[in-house]
Short mmCIF file of C-alpha atoms in Angstrom, two decimals:
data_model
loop_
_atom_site.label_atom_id
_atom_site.label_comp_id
_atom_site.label_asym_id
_atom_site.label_seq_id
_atom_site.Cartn_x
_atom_site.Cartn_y
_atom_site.Cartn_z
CA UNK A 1 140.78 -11.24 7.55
CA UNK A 2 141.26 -11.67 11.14
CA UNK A 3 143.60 -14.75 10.99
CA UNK A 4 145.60 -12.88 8.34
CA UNK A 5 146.27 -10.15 10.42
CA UNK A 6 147.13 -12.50 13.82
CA UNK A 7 149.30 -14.04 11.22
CA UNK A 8 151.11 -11.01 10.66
CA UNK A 9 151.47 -10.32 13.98
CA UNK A 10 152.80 -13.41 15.35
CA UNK A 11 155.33 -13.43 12.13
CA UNK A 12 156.34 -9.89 13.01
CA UNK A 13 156.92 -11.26 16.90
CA UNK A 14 159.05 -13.81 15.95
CA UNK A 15 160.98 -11.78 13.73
CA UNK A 16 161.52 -9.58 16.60
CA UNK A 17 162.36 -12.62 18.79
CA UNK A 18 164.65 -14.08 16.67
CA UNK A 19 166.71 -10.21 15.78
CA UNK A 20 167.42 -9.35 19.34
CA UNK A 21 168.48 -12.68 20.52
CA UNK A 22 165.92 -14.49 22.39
CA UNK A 23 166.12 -17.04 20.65
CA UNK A 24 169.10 -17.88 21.54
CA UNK A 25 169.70 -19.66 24.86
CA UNK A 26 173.35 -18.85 25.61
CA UNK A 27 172.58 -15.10 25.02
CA UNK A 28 169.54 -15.68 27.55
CA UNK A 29 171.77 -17.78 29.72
CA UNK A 30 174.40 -14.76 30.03
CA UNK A 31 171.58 -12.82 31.11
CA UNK A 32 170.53 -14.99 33.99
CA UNK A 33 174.05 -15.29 35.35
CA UNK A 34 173.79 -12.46 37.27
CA UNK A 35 177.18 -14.04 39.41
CA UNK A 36 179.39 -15.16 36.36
CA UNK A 37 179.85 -13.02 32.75
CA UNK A 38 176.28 -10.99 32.67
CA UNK A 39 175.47 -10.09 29.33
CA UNK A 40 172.59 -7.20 30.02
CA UNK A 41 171.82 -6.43 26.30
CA UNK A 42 168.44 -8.98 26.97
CA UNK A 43 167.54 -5.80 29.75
CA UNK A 44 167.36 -3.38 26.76
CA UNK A 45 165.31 -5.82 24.90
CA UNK A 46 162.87 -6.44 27.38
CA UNK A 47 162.35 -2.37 28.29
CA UNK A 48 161.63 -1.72 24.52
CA UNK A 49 158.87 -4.48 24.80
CA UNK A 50 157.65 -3.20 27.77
CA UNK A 51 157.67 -0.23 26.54
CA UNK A 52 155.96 -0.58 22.99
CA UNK A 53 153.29 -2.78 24.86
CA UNK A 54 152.43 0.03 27.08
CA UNK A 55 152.05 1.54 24.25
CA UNK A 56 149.77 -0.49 22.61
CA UNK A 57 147.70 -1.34 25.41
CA UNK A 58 146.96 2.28 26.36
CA UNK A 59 145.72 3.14 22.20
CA UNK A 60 143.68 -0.11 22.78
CA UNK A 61 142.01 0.54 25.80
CA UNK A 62 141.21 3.96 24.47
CA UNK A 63 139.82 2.40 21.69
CA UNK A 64 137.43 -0.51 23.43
CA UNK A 65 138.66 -2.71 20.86
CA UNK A 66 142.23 -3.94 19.18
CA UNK A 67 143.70 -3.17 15.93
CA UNK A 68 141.72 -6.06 14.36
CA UNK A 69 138.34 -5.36 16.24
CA UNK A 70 138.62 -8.28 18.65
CA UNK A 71 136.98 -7.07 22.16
CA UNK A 72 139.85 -6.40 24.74
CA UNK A 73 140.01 -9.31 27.11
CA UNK A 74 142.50 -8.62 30.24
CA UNK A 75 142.98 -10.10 33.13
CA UNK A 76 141.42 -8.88 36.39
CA UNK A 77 142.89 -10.75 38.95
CA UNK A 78 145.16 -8.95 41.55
CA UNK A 79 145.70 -11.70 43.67
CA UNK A 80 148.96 -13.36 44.21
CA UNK A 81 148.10 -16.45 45.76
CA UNK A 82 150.10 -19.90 45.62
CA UNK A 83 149.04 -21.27 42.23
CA UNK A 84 150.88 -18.00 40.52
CA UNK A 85 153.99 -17.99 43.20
CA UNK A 86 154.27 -21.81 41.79
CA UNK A 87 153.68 -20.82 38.45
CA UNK A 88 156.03 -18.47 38.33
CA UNK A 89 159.19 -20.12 39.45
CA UNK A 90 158.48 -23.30 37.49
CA UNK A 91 158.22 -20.82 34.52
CA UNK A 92 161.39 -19.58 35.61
CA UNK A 93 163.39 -22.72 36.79
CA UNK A 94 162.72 -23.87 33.40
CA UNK A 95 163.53 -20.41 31.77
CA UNK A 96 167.23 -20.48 33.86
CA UNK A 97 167.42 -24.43 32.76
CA UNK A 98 166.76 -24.22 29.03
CA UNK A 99 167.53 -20.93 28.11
CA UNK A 100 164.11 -20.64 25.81
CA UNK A 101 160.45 -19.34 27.06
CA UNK A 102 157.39 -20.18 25.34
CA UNK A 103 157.80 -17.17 22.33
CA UNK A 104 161.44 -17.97 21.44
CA UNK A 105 160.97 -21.44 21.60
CA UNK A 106 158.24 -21.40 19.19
CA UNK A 107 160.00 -19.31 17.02
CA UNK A 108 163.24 -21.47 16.97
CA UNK A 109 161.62 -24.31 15.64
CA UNK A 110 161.92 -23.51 12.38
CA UNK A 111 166.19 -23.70 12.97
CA UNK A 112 165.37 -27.99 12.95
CA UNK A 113 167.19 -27.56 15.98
CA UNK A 114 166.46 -30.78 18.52
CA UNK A 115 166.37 -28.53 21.70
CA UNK A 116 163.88 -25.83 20.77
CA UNK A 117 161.71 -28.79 20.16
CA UNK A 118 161.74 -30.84 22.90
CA UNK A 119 161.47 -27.76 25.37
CA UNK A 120 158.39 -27.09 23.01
CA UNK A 121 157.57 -30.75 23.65
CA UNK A 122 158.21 -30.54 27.67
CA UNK A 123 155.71 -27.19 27.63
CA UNK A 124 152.80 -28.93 26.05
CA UNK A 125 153.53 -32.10 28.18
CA UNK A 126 153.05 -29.31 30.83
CA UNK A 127 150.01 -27.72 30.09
CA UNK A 128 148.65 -30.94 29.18
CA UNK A 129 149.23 -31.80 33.17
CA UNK A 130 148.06 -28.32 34.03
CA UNK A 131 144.46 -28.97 32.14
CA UNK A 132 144.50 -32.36 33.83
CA UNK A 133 145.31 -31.43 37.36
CA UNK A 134 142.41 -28.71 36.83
CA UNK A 135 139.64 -30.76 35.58
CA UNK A 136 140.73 -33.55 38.16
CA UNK A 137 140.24 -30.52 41.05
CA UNK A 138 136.83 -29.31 39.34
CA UNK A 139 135.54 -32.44 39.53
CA UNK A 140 136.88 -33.32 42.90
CA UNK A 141 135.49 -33.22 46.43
CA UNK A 142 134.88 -29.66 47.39
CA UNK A 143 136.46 -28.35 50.81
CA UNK A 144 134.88 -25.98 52.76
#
């Protein structure tokens, strides 16, 4: 029952993804061209998820559990430190490059367009490294 309802919900996301625009990478584009012709519609977009996932995470949190009765797992981190500064603008380097994130990109693969998928190729080729650069640095020599 669980899978049918994180079904749902990721087929509802992309819906939602693919309505407003996100998944399309000249509408993001006009959005990061903050010098040139800025299309802001992408700002609305983004407040209404904000938004609606405040939402959500407040009922959840009231609740100790989600909608589907999975415990509530969030990070608890504070720390910005150099791995997330890096993180970050690689995330959005290739955000201002492409035009797609993770969500949209996933969700424009079913166009058979060749870009969504190999920007959905590059990010697995990238976490791929990720896992490897972290396993390499777990098993290395430790520094005091």
């Amino acid at each position: 029952m669980q899978l049918v309802f994180v079904f749902a919900i990721g087929l509802l996301f992309g819906i939602g993804l693919i309505v407003s625009g996100m998944t399309d990478p000249g509408k993001v584009l006009g959005f990061l061209d903050l010098a040139g012709n800025w299309d802001p519609s992408l700002l609305f977009v983004m407040g209404g998820a904000t938004l609606v996932a405040a939402i959500g995470f407040a009922l959840a949190r009231r609740r100790g559990r989600t909608l589907s009765g999975a415990p509530i797992r969030l990070p608890t981190s504070t720390a910005i430190d150099r791995r997330l500064v890096i993180g970050s603008l690689v995330f959005g380097a290739g955000w201002g490059l492409a035009g797609f994130c993770p969500g949209p990109a996933l969700a424009s693969l079913g166009t058979g367009r060749g870009e969504p998928l190999l920007f959905v190729l590059a990010m697995v080729a990238g976490m791929a490294l990720f896992e490897l650069a972290e396993w390499l640095r777990a098993r290395g020599p430790k520094m005091a």
